[in-house]
Coordinates of C-alpha atoms in Angstrom, one line a residue:
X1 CA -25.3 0.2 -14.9
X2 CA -24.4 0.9 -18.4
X3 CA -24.3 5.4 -19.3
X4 CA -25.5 4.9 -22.8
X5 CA -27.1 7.4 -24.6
X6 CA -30.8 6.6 -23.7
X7 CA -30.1 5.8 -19.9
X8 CA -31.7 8.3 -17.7
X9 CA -30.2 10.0 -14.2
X10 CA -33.1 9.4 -11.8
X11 CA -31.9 12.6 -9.8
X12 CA -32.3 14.9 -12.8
X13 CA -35.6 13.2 -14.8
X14 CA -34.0 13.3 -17.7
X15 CA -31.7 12.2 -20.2
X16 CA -27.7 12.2 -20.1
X17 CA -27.8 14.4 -23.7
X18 CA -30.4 16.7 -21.6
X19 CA -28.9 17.2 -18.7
X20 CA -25.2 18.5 -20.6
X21 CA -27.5 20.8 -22.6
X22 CA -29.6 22.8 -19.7
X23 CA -29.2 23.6 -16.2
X24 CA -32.6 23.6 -15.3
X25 CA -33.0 20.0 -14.2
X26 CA -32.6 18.4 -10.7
X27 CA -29.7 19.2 -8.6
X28 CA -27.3 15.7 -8.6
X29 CA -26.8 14.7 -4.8
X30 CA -23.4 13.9 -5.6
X31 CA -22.2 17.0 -6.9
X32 CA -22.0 16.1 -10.4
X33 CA -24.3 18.1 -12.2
X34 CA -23.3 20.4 -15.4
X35 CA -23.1 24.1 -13.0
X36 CA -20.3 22.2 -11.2
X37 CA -18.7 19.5 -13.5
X38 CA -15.5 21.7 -14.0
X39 CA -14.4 23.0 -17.4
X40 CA -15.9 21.3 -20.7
X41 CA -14.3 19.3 -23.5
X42 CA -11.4 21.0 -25.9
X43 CA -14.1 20.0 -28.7
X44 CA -16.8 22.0 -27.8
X45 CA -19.3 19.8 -27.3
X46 CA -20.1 21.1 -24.0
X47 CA -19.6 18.0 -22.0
X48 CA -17.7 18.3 -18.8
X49 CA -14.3 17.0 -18.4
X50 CA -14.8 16.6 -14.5
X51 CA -15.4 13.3 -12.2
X52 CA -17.3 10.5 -13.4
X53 CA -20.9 9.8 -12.0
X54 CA -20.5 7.3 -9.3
X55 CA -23.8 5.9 -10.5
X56 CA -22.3 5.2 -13.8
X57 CA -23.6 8.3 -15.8
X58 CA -21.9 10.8 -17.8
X59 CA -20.3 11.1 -20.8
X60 CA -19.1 8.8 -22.6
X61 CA -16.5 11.0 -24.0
X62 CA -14.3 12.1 -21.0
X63 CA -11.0 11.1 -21.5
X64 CA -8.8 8.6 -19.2
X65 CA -4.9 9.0 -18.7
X66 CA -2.9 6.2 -19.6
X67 CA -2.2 5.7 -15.3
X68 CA -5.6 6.0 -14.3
X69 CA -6.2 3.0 -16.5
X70 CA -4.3 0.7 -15.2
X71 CA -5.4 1.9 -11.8
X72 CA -7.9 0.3 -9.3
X73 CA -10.3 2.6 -8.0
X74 CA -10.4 1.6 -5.0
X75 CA -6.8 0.7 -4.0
X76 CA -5.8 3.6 -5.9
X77 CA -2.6 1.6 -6.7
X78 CA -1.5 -0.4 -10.2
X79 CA -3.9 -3.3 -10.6
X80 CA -2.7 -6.7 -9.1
X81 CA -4.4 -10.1 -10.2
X82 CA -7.4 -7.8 -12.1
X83 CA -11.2 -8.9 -12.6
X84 CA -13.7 -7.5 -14.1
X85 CA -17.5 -7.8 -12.5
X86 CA -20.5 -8.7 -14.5
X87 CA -21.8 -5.2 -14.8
X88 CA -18.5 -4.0 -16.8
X89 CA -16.1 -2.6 -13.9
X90 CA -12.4 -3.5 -13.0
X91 CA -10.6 -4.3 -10.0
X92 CA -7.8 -5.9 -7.8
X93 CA -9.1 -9.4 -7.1
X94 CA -8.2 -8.7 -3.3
X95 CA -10.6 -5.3 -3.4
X96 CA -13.6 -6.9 -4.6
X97 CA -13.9 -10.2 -3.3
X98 CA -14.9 -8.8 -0.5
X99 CA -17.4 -7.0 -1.3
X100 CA -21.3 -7.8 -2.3
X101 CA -21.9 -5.2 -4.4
X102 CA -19.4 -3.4 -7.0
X103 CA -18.1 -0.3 -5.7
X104 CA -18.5 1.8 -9.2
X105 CA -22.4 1.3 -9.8
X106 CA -23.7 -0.9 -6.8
X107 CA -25.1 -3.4 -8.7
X108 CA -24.7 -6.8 -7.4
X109 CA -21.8 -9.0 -7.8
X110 CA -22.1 -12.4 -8.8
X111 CA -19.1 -13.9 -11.2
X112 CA -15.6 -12.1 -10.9
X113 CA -13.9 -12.4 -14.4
X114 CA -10.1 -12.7 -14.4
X115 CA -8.5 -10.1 -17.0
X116 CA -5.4 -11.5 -18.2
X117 CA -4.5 -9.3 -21.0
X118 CA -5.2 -6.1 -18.3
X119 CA -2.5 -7.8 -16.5
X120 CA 0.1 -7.8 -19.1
X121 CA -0.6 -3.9 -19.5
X122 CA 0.0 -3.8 -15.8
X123 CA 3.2 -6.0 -16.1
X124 CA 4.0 -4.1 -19.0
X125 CA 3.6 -0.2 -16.5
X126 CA 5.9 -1.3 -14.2
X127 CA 8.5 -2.8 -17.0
X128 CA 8.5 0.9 -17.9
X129 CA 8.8 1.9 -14.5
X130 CA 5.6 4.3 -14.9
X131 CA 6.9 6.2 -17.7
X132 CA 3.6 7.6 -19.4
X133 CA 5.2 8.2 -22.9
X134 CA 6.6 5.3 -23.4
X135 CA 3.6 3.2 -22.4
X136 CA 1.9 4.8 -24.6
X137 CA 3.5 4.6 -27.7
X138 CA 3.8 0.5 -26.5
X139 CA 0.4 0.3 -26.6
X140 CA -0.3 2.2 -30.0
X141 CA 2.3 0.0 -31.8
X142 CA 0.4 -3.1 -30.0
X143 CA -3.0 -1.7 -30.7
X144 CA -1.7 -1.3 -34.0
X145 CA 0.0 -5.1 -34.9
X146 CA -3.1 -6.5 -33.5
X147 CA -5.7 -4.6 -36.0
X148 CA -3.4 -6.0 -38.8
X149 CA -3.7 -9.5 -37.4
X150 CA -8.2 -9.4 -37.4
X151 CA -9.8 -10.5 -39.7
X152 CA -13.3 -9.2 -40.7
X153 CA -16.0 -10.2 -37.9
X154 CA -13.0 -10.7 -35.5
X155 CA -12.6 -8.3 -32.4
X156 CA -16.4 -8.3 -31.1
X157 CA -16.8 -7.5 -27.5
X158 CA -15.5 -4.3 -26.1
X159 CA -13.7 -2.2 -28.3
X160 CA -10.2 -0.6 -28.0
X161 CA -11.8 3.0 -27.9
X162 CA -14.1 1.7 -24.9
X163 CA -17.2 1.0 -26.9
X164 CA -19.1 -2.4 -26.9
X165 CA -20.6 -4.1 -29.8
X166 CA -23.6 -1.8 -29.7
X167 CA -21.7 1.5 -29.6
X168 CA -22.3 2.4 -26.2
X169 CA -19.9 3.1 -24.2
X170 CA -19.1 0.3 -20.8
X171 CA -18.4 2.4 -18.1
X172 CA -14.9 1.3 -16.6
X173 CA -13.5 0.0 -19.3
X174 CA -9.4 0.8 -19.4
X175 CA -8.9 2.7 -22.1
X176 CA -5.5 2.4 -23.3
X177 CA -5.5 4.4 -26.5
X178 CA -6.5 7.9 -25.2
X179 CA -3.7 9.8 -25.7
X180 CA -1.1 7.6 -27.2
X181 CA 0.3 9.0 -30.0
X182 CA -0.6 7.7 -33.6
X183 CA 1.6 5.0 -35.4
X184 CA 1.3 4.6 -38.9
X185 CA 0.7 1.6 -40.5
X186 CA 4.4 1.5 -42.5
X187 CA 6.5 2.9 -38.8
X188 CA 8.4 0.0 -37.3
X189 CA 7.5 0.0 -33.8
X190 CA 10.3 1.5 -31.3
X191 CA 12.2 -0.4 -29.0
X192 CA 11.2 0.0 -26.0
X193 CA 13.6 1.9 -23.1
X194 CA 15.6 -0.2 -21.0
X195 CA 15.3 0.6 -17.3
X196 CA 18.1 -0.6 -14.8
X197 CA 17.3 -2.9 -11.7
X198 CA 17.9 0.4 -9.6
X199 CA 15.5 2.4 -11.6
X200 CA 13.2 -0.9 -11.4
X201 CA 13.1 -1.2 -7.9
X202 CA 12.4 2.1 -6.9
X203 CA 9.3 2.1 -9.0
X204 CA 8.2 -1.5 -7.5
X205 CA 8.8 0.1 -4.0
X206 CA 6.6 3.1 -4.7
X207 CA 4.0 0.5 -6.2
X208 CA 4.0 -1.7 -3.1
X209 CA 3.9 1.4 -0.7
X210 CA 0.9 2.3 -2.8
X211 CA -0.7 -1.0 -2.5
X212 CA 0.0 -1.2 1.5
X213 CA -1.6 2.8 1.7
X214 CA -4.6 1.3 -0.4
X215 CA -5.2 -1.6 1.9
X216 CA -4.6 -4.7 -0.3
X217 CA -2.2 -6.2 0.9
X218 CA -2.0 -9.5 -1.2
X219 CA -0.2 -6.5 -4.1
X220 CA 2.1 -5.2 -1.7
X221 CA 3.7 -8.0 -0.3
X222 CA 4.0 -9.6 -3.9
X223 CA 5.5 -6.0 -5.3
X224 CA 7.7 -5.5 -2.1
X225 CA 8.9 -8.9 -2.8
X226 CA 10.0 -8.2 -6.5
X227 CA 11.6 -5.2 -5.5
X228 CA 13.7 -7.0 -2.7
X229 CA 14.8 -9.4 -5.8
X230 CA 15.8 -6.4 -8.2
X231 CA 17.9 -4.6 -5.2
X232 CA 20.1 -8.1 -5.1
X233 CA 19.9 -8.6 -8.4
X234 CA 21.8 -5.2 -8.5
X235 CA 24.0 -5.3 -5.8
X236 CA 25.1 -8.9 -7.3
X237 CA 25.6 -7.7 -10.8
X238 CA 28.4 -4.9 -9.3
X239 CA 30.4 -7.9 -8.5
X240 CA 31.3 -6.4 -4.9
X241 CA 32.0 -8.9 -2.4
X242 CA 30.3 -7.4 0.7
X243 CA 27.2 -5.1 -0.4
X244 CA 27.4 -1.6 1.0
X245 CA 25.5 -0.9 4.2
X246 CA 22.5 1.6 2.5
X247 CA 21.7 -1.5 0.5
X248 CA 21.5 -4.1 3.2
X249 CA 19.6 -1.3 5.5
X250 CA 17.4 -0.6 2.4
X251 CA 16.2 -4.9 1.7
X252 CA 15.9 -4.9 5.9
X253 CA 13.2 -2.1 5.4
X254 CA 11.9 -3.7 2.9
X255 CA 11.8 -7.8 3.9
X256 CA 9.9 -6.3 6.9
X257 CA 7.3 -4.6 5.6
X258 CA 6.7 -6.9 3.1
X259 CA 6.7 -9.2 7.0
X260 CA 4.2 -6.8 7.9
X261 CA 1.6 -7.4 4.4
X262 CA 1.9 -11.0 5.1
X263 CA 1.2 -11.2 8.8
X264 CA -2.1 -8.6 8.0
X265 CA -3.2 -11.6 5.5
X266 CA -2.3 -14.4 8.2
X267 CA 0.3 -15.9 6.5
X268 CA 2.4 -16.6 9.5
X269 CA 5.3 -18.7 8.5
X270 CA 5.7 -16.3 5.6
X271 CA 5.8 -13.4 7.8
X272 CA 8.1 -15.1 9.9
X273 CA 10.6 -15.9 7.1
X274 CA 10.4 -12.1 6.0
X275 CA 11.7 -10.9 9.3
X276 CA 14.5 -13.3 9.8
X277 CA 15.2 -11.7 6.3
X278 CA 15.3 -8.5 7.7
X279 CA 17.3 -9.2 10.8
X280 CA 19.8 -10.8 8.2
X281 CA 20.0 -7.8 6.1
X282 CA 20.4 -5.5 9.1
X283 CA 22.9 -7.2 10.7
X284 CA 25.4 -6.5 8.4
X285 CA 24.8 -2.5 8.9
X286 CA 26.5 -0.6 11.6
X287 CA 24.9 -0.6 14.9
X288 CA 25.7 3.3 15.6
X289 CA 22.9 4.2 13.0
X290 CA 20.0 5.3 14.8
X291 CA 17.9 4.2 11.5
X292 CA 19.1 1.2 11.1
X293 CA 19.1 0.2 14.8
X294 CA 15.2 1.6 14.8
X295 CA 14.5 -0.9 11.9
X296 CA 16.7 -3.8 13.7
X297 CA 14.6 -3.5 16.8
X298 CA 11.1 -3.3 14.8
X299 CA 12.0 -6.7 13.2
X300 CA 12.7 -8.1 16.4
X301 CA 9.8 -7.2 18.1
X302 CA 7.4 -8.2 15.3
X303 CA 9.5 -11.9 15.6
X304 CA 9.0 -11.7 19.4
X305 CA 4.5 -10.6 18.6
X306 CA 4.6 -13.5 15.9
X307 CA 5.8 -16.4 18.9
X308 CA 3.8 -14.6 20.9
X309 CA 0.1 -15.5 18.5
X310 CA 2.0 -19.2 18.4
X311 CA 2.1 -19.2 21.9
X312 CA 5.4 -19.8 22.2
X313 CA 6.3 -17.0 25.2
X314 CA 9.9 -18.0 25.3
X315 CA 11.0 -16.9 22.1
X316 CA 8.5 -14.5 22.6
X317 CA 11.0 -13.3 25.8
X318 CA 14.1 -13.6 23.1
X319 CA 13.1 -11.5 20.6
X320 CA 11.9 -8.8 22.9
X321 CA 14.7 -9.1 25.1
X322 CA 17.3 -8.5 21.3
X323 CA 15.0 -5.3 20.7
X324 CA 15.5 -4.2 23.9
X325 CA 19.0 -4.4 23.5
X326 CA 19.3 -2.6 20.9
X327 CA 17.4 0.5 21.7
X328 CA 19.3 0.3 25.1
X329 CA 22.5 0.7 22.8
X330 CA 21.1 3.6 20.8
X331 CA 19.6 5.5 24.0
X332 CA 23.0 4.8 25.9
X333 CA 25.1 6.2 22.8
X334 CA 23.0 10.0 22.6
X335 CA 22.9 9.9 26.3
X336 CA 26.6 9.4 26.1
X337 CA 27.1 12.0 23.2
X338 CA 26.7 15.7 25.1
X339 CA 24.0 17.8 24.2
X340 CA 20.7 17.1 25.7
X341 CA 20.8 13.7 25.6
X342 CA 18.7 10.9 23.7
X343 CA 16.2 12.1 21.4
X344 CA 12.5 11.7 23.1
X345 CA 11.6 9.2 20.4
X346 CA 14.8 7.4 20.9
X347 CA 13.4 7.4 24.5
X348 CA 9.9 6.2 24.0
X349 CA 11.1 3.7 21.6
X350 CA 12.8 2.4 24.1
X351 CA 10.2 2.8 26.7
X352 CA 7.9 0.4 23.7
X353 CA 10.7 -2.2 24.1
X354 CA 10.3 -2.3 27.8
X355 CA 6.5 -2.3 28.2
X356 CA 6.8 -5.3 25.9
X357 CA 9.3 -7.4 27.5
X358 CA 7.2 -6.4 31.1
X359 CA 4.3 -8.0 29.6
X360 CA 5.8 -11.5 28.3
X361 CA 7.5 -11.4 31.6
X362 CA 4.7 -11.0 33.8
X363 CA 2.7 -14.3 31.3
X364 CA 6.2 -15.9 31.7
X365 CA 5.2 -15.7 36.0
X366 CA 8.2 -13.2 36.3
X367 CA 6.4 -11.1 38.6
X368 CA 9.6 -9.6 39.5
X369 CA 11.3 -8.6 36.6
X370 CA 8.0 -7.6 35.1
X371 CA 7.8 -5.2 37.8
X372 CA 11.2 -3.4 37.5
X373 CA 11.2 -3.0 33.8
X374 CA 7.7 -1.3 34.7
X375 CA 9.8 1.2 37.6
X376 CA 12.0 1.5 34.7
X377 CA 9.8 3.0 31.8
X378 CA 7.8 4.8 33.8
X379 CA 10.5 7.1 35.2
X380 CA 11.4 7.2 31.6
X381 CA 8.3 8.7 30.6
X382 CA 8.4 11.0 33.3
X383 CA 11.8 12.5 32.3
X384 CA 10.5 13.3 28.3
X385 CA 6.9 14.8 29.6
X386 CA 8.5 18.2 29.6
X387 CA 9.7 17.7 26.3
X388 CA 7.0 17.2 23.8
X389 CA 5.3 19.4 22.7
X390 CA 1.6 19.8 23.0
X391 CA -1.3 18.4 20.4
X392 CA 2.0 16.5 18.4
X393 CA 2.2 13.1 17.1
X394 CA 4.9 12.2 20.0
X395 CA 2.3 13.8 22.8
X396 CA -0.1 10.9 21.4
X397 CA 2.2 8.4 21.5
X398 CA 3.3 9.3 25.0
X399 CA 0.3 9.3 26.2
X400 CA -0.6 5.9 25.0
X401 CA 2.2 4.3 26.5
X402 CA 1.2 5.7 29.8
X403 CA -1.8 4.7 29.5
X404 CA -0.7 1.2 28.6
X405 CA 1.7 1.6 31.8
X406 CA -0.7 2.5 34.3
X407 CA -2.6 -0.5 32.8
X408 CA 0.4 -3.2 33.3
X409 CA 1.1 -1.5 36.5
X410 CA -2.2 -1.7 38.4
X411 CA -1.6 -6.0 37.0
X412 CA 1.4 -6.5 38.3
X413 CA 0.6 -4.6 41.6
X414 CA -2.6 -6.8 41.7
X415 CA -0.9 -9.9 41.0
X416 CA 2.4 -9.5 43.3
X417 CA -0.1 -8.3 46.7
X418 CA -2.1 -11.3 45.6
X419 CA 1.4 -13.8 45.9
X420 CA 2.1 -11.7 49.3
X421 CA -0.9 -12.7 51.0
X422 CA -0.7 -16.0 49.9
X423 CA 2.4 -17.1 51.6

């Protein structure tokens, strides 16, 4: 659904040049109509600056940062392998596939179009490490080698400014020249800014994170994997022979969630080979950190759940058994430090790690052992209750465990009367 000139809201009964020019029309159900569009264009013209129409009408002239062009509307994160759909809209290939009808206009979607020079702008974003400015004036002195290079007739299709070949405007369109700054015909363009691996990683970091908030998960496991390889990049290039322990803790944090993106899109053996990463990587970092012994456990239990979907319970046992371990350590170490003792999530962490290794236990046929690591965690939970405080995060979380407890226990109970009577 195309907002040209003579396209017509069917909320309001009239025209788009109508409705920016009296208030007297039908209200918009979306709460886009001109009494609440927000303020009106610098130029006077009297159109609103506000949100776009999600029914694809509106003015063709509101403008478009240099970001939000490069953006996918519904991931909200840098576009990763973009399309465009038949009626004109853009997207991550991941965000639309899914879907039978585009998310913009609703019309339906039939072929998705791969956009490979959108790409390199994206490619080109995250070389810059999101710096606006300099993107900008990139894309000017691009915009303006290639109008040197046309020739007459050249160029048809959609135009740079966001216009088709019939001078209306195609809704969605990324519009990379609003704002960028003007470069004269006879101006060399400027080098570009050089950004370090550091610099580059953060950025690709806060991209994946993006991508994994967003839901597409195909962009953040490919972005947390190119920040992994700028982070050693960097700690190679310093020439050092043992990297420093924030490093090795940051790439474990980082090889597992990128284990986490690939186990959401079923790639098991990929996910696997993230969290032996991670385990690597944290193993060089000093077990008396309560961080990185956190993140050593989490890549140990998502090992153990990974055997566990394979069916293979034993190294299920092992990897639960190594997190368990671990958090033992931690919760022995603040118990053994004064004050008031372990820290209540130290304690339900903890508490996780047992539940877990009850469970594989009690598949395993270790009625037994299942059913002292359950005496365990629930006295456990018993001695934080007086803790936490009420309607927090850590009161849910408590109280989900002991529901998942209660749960396990009534089993095992079940299952060890059940052997009793047998004999």
């Amino acid at each position: 659904m195309n907002a040209s000139s003579g396209s017509r809201c069917p909320f309001s009964g009239a025209s788009v040049a109508d409705v920016t020019k009296t208030a007297t029309q039908g209200r918009c159900p979306f709460g886009f109509g001109p009494a609440n569009s927000g303020t009106t264009s610098a130029d006077g013209d009297g159109i609103p600056e506000g949100p776009v129409c999600p029914m694809g009408f509106g003015s063709a002239k509101r403008s478009r940062t240099a970001q939000s062009a490069v953006t996918c509307t519904r991931c909200d994160a840098l576009f990763y392998d973009p399309v465009k759909t038949e009626c004109q809209h853009y997207f991550c290939r991941a965000c639309i596939q899914p879907c039978t009808d585009c998310l913009m206009c609703g019309a339906d979607i039939g072929t998705l179009i791969p956009e490979p020079k959108l790409e390199e702008l994206v490619d080109l974003f995250m070389e810059l490490c999101g710096d606006v400015p300099a993107f900008e004036a990139a894309v000017a002195a691009k915009t303006a080698a290639d109008s040197k290079s046309e020739t007459p007739g050249e160029g048809r299709g959609v135009c740079a400014n966001g216009t088709g070949e019939n001078g209306n405007t195609v809704e969605g369109q990324p519009d990379m020249q609003r704002g960028s700054a003007h470069v004269s015909d006879k101006e060399a363009p400027a080098p570009l800014p050089v950004k370090d691996d550091a610099a580059r990683a953060d950025y690709l970091l806060e991209c994946a994170l993006r991508s994994m908030a967003g839901g597409n998960m195909t962009a953040a496991a490919a972005r947390f994997g190119r920040c992994r390889d700028s982070i050693v990049r960097s700690a190679k290039a310093a020439g050092n022979f043992s990297w420093p322990e924030d490093t090795c803790c940051r790439l474990g944090d980082i090889c597992g969630s990128q284990g986490v993106c690939e186990q959401r899109l079923g790639n098991l053996d990929a996910a696997e080979a993230c969290f032996k990463n991670s385990i690597a990587f944290l193993e060089k970092c000093s077990a008396s950190s309560a961080q990185v012994a956190h993140a050593f456990a989490v890549s140990h239990n998502k090992l153990g759940d990974l055997h566990f979907l394979r069916g293979d319970l034993v190294q299920a046992r092992c990897s639960y058994r190594d997190a368990l371990d671990i958090r033992q350590r931690t919760f022995d170490l603040q118990s053994k430090g004064g004050g008031n003792g372990a820290d209540v999530l130290v304690t339900l962490s903890l508490v996780t790690s047992m539940l877990k290794v009850a469970d594989i236990e009690e598949a395993l046929g270790s009625h037994e052992a299942a059913s002292q690591c359950l005496a365990r965690s629930g006295d456990m939970l018993v001695s934080v209750s007086g803790s936490i405080t009420p309607g927090s995060a850590v009161e849910a979380k408590h109280r989900s465990l002991q529901e998942f407890w209660l749960k396990s226990t009534a089993a095992v109970e079940a299952r060890l009367k059940d052997l009793k009577l047998s004999k």
